[in-house]
Every structure is written in C-alpha cells, then in structure tokens.
Short mmCIF file of C-alpha atoms and ligand atoms in Angstrom, two decimals:
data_model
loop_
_atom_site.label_atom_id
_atom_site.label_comp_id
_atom_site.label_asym_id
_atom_site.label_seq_id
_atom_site.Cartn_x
_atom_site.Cartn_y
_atom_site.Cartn_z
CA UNK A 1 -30.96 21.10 -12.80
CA UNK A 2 -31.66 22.74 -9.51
CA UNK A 3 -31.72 21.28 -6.34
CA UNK A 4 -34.98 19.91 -4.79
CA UNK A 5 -34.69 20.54 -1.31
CA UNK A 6 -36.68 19.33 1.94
CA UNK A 7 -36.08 21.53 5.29
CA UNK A 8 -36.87 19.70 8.32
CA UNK A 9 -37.38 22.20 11.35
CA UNK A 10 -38.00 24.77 9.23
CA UNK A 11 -40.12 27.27 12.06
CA UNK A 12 -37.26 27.39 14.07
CA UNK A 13 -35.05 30.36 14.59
CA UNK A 14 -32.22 29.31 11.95
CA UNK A 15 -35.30 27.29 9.82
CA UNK A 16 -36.90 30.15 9.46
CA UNK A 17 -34.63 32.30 7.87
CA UNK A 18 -32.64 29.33 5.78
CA UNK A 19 -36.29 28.73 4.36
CA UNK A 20 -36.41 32.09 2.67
CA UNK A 21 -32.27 32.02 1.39
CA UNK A 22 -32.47 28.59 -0.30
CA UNK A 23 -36.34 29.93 -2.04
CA UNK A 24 -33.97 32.99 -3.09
CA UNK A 25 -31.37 30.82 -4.47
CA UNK A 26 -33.11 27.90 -5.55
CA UNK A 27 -36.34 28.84 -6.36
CA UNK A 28 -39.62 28.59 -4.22
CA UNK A 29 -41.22 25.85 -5.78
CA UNK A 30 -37.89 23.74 -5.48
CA UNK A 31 -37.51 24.50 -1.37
CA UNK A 32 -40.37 22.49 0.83
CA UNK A 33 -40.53 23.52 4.51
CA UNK A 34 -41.21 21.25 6.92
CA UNK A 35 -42.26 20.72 10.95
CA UNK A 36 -43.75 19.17 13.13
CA UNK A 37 -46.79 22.19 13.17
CA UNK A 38 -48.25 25.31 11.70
CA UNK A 39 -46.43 27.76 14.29
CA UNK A 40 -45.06 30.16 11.48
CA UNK A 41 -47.85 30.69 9.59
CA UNK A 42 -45.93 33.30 7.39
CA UNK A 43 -43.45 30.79 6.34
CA UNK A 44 -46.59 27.75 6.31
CA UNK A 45 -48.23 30.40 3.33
CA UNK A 46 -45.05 31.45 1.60
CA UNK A 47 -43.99 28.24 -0.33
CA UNK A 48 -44.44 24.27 -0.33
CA UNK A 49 -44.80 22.88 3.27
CA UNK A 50 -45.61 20.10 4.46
CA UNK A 51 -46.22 19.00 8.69
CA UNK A 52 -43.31 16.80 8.86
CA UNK A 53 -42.09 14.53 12.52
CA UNK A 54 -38.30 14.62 12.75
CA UNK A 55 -38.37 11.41 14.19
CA UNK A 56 -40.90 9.71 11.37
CA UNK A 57 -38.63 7.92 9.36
CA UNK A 58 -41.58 6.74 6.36
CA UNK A 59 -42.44 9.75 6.95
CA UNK A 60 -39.91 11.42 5.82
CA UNK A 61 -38.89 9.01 3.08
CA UNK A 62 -42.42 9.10 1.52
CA UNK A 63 -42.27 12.94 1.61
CA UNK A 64 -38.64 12.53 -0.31
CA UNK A 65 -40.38 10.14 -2.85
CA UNK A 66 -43.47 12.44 -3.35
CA UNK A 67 -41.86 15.67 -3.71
CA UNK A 68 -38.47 14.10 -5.05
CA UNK A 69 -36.23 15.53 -2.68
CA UNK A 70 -31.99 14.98 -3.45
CA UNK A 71 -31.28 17.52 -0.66
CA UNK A 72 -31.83 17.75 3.25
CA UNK A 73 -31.40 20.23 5.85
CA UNK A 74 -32.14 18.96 9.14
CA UNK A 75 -32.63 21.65 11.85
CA UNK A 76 -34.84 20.15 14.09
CA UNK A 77 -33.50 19.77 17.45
CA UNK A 78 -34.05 20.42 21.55
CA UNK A 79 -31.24 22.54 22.41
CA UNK A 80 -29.21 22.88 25.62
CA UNK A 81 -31.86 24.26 28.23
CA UNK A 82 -34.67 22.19 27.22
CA UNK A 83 -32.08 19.20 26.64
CA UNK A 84 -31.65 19.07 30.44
CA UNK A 85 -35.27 19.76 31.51
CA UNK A 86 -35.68 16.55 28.93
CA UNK A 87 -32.66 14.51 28.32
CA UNK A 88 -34.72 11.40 26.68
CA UNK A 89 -36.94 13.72 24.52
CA UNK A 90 -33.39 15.66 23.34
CA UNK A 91 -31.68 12.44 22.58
CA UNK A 92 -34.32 10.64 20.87
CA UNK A 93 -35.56 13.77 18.55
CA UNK A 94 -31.74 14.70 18.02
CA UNK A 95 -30.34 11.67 17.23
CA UNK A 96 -33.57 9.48 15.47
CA UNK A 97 -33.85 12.60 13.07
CA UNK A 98 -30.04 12.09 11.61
CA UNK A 99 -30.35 8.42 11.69
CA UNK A 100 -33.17 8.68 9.59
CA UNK A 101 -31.56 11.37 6.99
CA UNK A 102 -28.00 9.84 6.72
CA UNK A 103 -29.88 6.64 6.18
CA UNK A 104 -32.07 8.04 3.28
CA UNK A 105 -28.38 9.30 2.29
CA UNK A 106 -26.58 5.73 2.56
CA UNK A 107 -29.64 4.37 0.77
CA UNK A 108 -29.64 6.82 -2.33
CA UNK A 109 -32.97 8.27 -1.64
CA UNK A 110 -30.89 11.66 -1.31
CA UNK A 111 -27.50 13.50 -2.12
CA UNK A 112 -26.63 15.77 0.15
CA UNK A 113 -27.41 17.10 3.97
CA UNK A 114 -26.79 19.45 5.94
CA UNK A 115 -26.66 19.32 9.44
CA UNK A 116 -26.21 21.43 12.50
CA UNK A 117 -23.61 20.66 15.25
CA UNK A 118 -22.76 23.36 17.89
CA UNK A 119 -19.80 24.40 19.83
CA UNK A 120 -21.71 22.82 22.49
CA UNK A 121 -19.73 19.59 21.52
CA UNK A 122 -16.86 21.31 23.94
CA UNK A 123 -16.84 21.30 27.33
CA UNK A 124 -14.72 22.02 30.62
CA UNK A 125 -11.45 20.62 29.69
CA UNK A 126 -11.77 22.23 26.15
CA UNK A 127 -9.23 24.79 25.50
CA UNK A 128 -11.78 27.68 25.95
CA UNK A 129 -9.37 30.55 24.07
CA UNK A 130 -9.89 30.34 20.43
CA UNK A 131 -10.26 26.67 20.45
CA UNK A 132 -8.89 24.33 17.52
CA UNK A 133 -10.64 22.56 15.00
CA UNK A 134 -9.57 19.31 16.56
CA UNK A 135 -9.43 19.30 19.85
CA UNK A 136 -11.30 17.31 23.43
CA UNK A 137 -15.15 17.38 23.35
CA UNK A 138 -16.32 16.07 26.64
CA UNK A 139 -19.63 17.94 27.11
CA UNK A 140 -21.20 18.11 30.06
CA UNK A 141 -24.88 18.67 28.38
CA UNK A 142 -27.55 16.13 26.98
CA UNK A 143 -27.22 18.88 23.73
CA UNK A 144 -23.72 18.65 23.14
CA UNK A 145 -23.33 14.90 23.70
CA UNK A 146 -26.23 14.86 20.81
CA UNK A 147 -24.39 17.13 18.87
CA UNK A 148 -21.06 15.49 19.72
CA UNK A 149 -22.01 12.26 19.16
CA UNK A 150 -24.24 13.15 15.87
CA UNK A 151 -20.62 14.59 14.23
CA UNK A 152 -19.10 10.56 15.17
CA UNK A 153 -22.25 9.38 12.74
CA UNK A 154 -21.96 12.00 9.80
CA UNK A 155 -18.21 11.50 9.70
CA UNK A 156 -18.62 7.51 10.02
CA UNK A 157 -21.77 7.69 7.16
CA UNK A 158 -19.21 9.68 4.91
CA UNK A 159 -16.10 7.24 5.17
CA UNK A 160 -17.96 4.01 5.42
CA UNK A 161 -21.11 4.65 2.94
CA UNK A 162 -19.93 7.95 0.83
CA UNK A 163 -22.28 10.29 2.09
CA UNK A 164 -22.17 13.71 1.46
CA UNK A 165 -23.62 15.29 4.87
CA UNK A 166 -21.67 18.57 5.79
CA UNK A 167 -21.80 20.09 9.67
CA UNK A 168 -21.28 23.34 11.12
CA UNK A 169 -20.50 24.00 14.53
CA UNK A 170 -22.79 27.05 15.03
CA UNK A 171 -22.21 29.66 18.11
CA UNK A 172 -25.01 31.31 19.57
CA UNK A 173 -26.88 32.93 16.74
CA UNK A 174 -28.67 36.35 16.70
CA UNK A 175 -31.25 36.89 14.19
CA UNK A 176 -35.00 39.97 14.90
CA UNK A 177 -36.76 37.66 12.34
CA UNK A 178 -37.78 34.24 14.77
CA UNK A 179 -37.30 33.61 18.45
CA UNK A 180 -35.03 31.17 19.44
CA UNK A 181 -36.17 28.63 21.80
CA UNK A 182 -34.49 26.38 24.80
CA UNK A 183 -31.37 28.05 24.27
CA UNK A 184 -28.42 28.97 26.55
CA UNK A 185 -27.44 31.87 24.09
CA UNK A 186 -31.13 32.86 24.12
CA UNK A 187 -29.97 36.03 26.20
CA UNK A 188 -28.43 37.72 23.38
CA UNK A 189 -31.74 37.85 21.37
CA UNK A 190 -33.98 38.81 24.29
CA UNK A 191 -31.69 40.97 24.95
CA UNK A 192 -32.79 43.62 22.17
CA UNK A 193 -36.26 42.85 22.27
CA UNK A 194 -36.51 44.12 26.13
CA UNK A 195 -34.07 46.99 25.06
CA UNK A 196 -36.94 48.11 22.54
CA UNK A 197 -40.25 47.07 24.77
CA UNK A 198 -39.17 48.03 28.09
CA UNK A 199 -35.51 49.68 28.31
CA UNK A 200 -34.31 47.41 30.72
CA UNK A 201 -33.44 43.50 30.39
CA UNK A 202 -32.68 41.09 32.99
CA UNK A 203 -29.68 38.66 32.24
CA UNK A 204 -29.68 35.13 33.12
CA UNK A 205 -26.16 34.62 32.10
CA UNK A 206 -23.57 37.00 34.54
CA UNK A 207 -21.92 39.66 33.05
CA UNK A 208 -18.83 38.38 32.24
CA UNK A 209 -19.36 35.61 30.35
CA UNK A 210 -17.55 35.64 27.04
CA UNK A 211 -19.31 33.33 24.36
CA UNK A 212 -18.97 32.57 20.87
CA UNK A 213 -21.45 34.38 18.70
CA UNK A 214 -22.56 35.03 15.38
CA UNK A 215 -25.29 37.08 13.12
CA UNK A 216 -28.10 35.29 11.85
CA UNK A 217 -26.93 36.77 8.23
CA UNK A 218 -23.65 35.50 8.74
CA UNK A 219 -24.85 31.99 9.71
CA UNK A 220 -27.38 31.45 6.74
CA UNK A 221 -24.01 32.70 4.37
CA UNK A 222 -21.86 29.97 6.39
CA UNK A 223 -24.78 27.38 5.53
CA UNK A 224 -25.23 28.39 1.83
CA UNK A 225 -21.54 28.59 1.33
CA UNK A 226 -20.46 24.91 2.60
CA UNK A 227 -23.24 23.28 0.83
CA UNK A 228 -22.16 25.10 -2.68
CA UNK A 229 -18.42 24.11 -2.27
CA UNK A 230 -17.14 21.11 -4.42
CA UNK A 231 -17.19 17.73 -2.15
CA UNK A 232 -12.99 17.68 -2.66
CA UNK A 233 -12.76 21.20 -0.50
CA UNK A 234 -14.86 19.82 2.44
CA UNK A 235 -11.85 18.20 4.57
CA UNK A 236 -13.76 18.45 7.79
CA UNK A 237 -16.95 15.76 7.38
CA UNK A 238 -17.80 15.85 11.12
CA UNK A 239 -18.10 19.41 11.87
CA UNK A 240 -16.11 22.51 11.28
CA UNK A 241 -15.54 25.30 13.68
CA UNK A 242 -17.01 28.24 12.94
CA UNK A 243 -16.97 32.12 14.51
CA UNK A 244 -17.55 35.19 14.15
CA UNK A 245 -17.65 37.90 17.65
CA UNK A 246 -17.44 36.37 21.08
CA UNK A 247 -18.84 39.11 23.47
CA UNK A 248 -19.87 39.26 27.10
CA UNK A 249 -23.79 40.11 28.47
CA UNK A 250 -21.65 43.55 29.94
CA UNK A 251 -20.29 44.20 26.30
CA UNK A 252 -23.98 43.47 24.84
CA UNK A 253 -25.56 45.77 26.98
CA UNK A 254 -23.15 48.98 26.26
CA UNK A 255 -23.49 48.34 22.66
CA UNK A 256 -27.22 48.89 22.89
CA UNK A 257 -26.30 51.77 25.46
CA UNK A 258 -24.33 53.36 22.90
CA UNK A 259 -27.76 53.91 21.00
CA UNK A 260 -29.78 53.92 23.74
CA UNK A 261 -28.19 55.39 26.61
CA UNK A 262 -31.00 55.41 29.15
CA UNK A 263 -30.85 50.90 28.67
CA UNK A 264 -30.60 49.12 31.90
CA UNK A 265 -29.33 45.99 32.60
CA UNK A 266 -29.34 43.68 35.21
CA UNK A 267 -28.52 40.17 36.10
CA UNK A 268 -29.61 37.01 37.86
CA UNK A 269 -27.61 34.21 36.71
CA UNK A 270 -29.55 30.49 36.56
CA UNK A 271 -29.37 26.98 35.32
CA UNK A 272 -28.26 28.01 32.33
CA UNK A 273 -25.03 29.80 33.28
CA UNK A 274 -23.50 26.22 34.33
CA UNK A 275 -23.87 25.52 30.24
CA UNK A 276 -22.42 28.41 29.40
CA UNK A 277 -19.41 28.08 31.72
CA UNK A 278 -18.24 24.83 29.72
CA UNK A 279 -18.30 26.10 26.73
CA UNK A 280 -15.57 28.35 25.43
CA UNK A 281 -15.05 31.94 24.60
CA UNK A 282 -13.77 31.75 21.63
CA UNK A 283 -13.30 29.57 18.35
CA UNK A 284 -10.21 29.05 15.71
CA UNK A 285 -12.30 28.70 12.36
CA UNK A 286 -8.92 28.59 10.06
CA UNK A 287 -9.82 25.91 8.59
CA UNK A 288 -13.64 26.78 7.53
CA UNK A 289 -11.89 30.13 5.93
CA UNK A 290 -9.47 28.00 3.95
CA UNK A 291 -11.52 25.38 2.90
CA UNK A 292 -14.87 27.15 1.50
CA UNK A 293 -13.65 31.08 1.93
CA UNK A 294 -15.52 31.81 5.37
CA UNK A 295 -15.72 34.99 6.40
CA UNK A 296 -18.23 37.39 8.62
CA UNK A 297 -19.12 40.55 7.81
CA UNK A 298 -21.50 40.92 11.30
CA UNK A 299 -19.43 42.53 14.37
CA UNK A 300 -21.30 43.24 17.26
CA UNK A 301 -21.67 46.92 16.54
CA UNK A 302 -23.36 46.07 13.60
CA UNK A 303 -25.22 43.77 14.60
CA UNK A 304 -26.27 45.56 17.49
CA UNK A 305 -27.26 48.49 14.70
CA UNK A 306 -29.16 46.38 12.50
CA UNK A 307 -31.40 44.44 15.72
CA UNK A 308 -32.02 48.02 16.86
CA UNK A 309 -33.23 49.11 13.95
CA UNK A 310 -34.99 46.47 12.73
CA UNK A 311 -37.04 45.56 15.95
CA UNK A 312 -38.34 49.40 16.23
CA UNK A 313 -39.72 48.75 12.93
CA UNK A 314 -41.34 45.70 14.74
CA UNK A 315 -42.87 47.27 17.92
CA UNK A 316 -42.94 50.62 16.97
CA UNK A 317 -44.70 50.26 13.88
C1 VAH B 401 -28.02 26.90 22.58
N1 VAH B 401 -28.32 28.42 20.70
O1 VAH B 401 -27.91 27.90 23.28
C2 VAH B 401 -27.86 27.08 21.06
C3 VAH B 401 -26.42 26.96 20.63
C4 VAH B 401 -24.00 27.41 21.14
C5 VAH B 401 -25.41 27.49 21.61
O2 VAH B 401 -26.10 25.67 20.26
O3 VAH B 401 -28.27 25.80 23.03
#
C-alpha cells in the first residue's frame, strides 16, 4: 500500500519541488503539502494542502490522524542568514519542528522521516578539502548548531526508540523553479536570474570562494533515493555527506559567460561571506554512494545550461 505522506515546509525552495516528485511517485492524493501560508499558490491548487505551523505539535499530530499520515518530510527551517539576524526564532522553529516529528515517530503515530541537515554542521576547524563523513562539527552559525545538534536527536531517536528518520547533509542547492530564501548559497541562484534580467549580477560572496554545491534535480534524486533504500543499508542515522560540484562565484560567472559572453560580474562581499568561510569546499560522500547508490548527474556546465535555458523561458516568455 502506498505511502501517505505529510510535507511540512512544502513552499520552500527544496519543498517545492519534493512536493511534485513524491505526487509523481506516490500519487497526488497520497502527498499533502503543508506551511505555515498560501505563498505558492501553484503548489496550494495542485494537490492536498493544508496551512500547517512547524512548531504546532497537535497540530501536526491531528493533521497525521485526519489525513493518516505514516510518512514525514520536514523542510521547514530559517537558514544561515536569517539564523543570525534571528538566532531564537532559528532555534526554536528548527529544533521544536523535529522534536515534534521524531516524537510522533517514537510514539507510532508515523514510520518514517526525513529530515534535512546541511554541511553547515562544519565549521573552521573542519577539514575543508573533501571532508569525511565523520569528522569535527563546531559551527560557528545559529543554522548549523540547529542542524548539528538536530543530527545528535535523529541519531539518539533511532538507537534509543527505533526510529526510522534518515538525514542528508545538503550543499547549497540550485533549482529556476522556487527562490531560496535566508541563504548563504543564495548567490548561486540569483546569480542566473540577474544573468537573464539584467546581464550583470553583483556577488555578495568574493570570488574565490569554493563551496559545496548541488542541482536541485540531483537533490530531490538524493531525497527519493535514501528514503526508498531498505532500513539495513542506512548505516549513517545522523546525517550523511552528500556532494555533487563545488565551484567558486569566478567559476559561476564564466560558465554563464560561456553562453552569454557580454555577463558581468561583480562583487561586494557581506555578512554572509564570514558563513561561507567556515564551511568547506568540498565533501567525501563515499559512503552515501555505497550505501544507497548516490550519484549526480548535474555538473556545473549543465546545470548552468539547463538554468539558462529554463529561466529565458521564464522572463522571456
Ligand atoms: C544556506 N542554502 O545557505 C543553505 C545551505 C549549505 C547551505 O544549508 O544556509
């Protein structure tokens, strides 16, 4: 019998697009979207939703009862910018929200979750150069200490109570179909949007800053692909490592040149470039491809292709 399955953020910029792959798989009618408003009113008329708080915890159960719900995906979260603007507000939506699904979990109310970590978890004294599964995680952001912290809980919930949760540590993701929002990686998607409006973009992360990346396509596969393996393959249950490209705002920028060679780009490094300097360049996800078969198919000329393309369609339609 096929999974019924409650999304919890699901306007966001990974929501969003993990709403429409688990109605393809799944079915529409077994896939209810959820948030905390009607911001994606696409999305809101597309399938079962419901406006949902994160941190509601009857709310959320009664919404399991009612639409009897064995699966979660919670991707509701602040992220690293607006974490530091508001530290309380990041801690209490990121970490309230889990408690509140792994309990439902412990409790039997549901099966499975999924949930979100980042390689925000690593910070300054992380080795930055394809960085091991298991390794020091002493961010230096309110996001990553969520995120770092939330992986301690989903791997305690599994020992101790038998949960099934599963957790991805996902780069900065790249997707033309939803904005991301409070972001460090952020640059990367305005990036193609000002290529396409205005020919020029303005970088708030310096040129040579090498981060961890990945394809919205490739991220939704990653998602899909750890929640269909059989429990005995998942080894990792805080979170596992994953990557695709790492690239630069200098390497971004000639790949769009290379289709659109009169692109400018400048940059004006802020806040945000701090968070990106602890974090590291690069990721070792050995143990994602040998547990559940990862692997991308998005580099970043391809990527860059497909954004390109499918943002003209967008503004120049
Ligand atoms: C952020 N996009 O920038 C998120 C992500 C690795 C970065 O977690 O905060």
């Amino acid at each position: 019998m096929s999974s019924k399955i409650l999304i919890i953020g699901a306007c966001g910029q990974i929501g969003t697009e993990l709403t429409t792959k688990l109605r393809e798989l799944h079915g529409v009618d077994n896939v209810i979207a959820s948030d905390i408003n009607t911001r994606k009113l696409e999305l809101v008329n597309a399938g079962p939703f419901v406006i949902l708080d994160a941190k509601n915890f009857n709310a959320i159960k009664d919404c399991c009862i009612n639409h009897k719900v064995d699966t979660i995906y919670l991707m509701a979260a602040l992220l690293s910018a607006t974490g530091e603007k508001y530290p309380m507000e990041a801690w209490d939506l990121n970490m309230n929200s889990l408690f509140h699904v792994l309990n439902l979990a412990k409790s039997g109310q549901i099966k499975k979750v999924f949930w979100p970590s980042s390689i925000a978890v690593f910070g300054p004294t992380t080795p930055t150069k394809n960085t091991p599964q298991h390794t020091i995680c002493e961010p230096t952001t309110v996001y990553g200490i969520t995120k770092q912290v939330g992986e301690r809980w989903c791997e305690y919930y599994h020992d101790k109570y038998g949960v099934d949760v599963r957790s991805i540590r996902y780069p900065g993701i790249i997707s033309h179909k939803a904005m991301p929002g409070g972001g460090t990686t952020d640059y990367a998607v305005e990036i193609y949007h000002e290529a396409i409006k205005e020919g020029k973009y303005e970088s708030f992360l310096s040129e040579d800053t090498n981060l961890p990346m990945m394809f919205m396509d490739d991220a939704i596969k990653a998602t899909t692909q750890i929640m269909a393996a059989p429990a005995e393959d998942i080894t990792i249950r805080s979170s596992y490592n994953l990557s695709a490209i790492s690239f630069t705002p200098k390497e971004i920028a000639e790949s769009i040149k290379a289709e659109m060679p009169d692109f400018k780009m400048t940059y004006k490094p802020d806040f945000r470039q701090a968070i990106a300097d602890s974090w590291p360049s690069s990721i070792d996800d050995s143990v994602a491809r040998k547990d559940w078969n990862w692997s991308h198919d998005f580099d970043l000329e391809k990527m860059t292709s497909e954004m390109l393309t499918q943002l003209k369609k967008k503004y120049q339609s």
